[in-house]
mmCIF file of C-alpha atoms in Angstrom:
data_model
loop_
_atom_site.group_PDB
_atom_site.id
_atom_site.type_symbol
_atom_site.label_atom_id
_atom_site.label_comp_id
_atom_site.label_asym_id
_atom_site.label_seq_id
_atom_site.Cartn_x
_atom_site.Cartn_y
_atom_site.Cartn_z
ATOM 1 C CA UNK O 1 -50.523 154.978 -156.590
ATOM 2 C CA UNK O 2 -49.263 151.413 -156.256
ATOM 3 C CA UNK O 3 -49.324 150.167 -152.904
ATOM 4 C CA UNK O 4 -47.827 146.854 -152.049
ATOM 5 C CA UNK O 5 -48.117 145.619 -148.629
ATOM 6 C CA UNK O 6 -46.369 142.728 -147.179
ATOM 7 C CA UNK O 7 -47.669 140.500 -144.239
ATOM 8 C CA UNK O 8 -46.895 137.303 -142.327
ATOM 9 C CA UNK O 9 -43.510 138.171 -141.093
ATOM 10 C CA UNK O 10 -42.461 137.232 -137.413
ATOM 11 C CA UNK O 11 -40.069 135.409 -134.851
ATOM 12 C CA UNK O 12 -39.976 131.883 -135.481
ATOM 13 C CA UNK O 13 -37.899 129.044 -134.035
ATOM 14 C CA UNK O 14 -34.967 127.073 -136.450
ATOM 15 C CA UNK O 15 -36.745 124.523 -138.852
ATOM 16 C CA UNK O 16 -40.206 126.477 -138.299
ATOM 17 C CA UNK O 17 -42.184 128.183 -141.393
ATOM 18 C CA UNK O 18 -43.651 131.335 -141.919
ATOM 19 C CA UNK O 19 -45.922 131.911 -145.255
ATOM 20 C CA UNK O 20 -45.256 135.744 -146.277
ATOM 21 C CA UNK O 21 -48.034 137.663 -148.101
ATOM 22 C CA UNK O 22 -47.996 140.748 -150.409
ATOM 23 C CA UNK O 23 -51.018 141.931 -151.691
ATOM 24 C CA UNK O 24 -51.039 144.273 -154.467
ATOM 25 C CA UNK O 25 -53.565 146.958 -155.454
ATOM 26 C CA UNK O 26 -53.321 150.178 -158.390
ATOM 27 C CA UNK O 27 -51.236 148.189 -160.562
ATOM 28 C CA UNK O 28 -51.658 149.571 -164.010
ATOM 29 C CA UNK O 29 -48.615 147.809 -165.932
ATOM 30 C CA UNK O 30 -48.021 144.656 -167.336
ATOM 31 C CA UNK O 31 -45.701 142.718 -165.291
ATOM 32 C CA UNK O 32 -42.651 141.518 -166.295
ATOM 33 C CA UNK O 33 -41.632 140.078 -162.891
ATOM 34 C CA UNK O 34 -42.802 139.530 -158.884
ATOM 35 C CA UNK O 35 -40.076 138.727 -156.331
ATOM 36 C CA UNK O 36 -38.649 138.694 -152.835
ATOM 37 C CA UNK O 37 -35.905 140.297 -152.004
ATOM 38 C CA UNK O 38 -34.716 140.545 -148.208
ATOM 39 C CA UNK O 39 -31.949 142.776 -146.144
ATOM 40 C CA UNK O 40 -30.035 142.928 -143.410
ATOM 41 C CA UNK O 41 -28.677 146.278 -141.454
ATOM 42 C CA UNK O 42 -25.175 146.619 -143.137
ATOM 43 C CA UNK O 43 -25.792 144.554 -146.250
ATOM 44 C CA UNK O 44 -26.758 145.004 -149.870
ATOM 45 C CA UNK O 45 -30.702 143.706 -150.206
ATOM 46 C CA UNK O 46 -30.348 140.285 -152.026
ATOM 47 C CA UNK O 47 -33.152 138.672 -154.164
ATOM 48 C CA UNK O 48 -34.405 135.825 -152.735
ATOM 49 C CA UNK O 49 -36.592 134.552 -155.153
ATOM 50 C CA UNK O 50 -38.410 135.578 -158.347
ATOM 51 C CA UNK O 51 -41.639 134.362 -160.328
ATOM 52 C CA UNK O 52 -42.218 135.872 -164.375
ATOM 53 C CA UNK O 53 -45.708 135.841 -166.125
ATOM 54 C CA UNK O 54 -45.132 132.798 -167.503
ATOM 55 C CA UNK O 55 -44.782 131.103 -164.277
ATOM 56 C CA UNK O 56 -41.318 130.443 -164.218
ATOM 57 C CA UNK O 57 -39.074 130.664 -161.068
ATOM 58 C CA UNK O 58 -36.162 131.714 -159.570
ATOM 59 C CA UNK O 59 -34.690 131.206 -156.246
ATOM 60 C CA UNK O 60 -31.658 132.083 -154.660
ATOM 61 C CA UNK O 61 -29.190 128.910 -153.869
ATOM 62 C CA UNK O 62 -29.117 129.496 -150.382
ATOM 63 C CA UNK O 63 -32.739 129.172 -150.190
ATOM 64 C CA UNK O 64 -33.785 126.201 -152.901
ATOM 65 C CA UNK O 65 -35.670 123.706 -151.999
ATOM 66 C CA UNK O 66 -36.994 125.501 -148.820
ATOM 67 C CA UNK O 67 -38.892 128.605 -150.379
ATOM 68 C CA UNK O 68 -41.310 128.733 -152.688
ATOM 69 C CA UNK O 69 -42.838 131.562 -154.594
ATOM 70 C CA UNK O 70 -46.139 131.643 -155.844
ATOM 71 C CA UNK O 71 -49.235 134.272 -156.851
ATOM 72 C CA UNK O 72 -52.485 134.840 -156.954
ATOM 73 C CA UNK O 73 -54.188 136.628 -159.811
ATOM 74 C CA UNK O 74 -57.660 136.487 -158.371
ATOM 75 C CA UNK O 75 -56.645 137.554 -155.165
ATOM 76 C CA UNK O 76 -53.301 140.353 -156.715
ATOM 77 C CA UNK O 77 -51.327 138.547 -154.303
ATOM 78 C CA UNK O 78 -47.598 137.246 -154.373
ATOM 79 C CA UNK O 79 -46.670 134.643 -151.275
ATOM 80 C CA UNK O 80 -43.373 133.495 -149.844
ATOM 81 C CA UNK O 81 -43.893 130.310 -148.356
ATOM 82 C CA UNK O 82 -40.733 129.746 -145.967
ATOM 83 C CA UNK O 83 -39.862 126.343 -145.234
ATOM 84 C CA UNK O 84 -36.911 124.918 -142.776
ATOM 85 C CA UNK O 85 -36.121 128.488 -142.131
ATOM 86 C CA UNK O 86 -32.693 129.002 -140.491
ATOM 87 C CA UNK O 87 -31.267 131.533 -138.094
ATOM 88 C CA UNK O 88 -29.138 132.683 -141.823
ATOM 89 C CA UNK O 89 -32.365 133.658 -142.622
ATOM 90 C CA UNK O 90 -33.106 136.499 -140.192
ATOM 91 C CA UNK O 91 -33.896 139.359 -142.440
ATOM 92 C CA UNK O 92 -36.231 142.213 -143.902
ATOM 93 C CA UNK O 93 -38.421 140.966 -146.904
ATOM 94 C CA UNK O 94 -39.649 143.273 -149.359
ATOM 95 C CA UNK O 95 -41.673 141.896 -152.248
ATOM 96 C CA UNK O 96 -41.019 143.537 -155.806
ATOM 97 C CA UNK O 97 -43.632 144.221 -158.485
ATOM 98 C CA UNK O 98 -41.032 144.802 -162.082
ATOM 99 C CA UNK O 99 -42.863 146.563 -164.916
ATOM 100 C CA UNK O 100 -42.404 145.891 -168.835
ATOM 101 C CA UNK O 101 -42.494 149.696 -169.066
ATOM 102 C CA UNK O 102 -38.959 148.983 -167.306
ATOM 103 C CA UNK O 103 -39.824 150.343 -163.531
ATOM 104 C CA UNK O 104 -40.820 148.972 -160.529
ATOM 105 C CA UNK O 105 -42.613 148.836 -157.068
ATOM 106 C CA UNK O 106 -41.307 148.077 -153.143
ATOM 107 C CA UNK O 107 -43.725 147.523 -150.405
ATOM 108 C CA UNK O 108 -42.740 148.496 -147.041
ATOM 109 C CA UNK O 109 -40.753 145.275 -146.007
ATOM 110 C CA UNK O 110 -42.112 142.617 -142.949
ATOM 111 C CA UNK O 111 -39.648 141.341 -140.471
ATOM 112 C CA UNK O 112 -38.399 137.751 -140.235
ATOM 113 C CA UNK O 113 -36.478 136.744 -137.207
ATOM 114 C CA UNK O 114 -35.577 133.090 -136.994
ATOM 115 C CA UNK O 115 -33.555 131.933 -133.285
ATOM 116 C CA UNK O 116 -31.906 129.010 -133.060
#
């Protein structure tokens, strides 16, 4: 029933942005946690970055100080915003809804492709 769907993804140049987008809809659980994780072919998906209830965040060190995570209750959107994005960066981005009830929610994952 809980359909997350990312958006924003694309092919971008070193030291460009990109602003990623998931917006939310059937969530029926309180939420513990929203985050971005992202993958490469070959790899074990990594979490980027994370943001609890309270507001506090989470980001991985390769990415601090460039991405920021954010949401928007009004809107049920979580964002990515993607700053001084590097080639390192080149990934699939899934956002992640966690659950207090101790389960949680993938949306379909948006492509990021950053060329040096």
């Amino acid at each position: 029933q809980v359909q997350l769907v990312e958006s924003g993804g694309g092919l971008v140049q070193a030291g460009g942005s990109l602003r990623l987008s998931c917006a939310a809809s059937g969530i029926i659980f309180s939420i513990n946690a929203m985050s971005w994780y992202r993958q490469v072919p070959g790899k074990q998906r990594e979490l980027v970055a994370s943001i609890v209830s309270g507001g506090i965040t989470n980001y991985a060190d390769s990415v601090k100080g460039r991405f920021t995570i954010s949401r928007d209750n009004a809107k049920n959107t979580e964002y990515l915003q993607m700053n001084s994005l590097k080639p390192e960066d080149t990934a699939v981005y899934y956002c992640n809804v966690n659950y207090f009830v101790g389960s949680s929610s993938w949306g379909q994952g948006t492509q990021v492709t950053v060329s040096s």
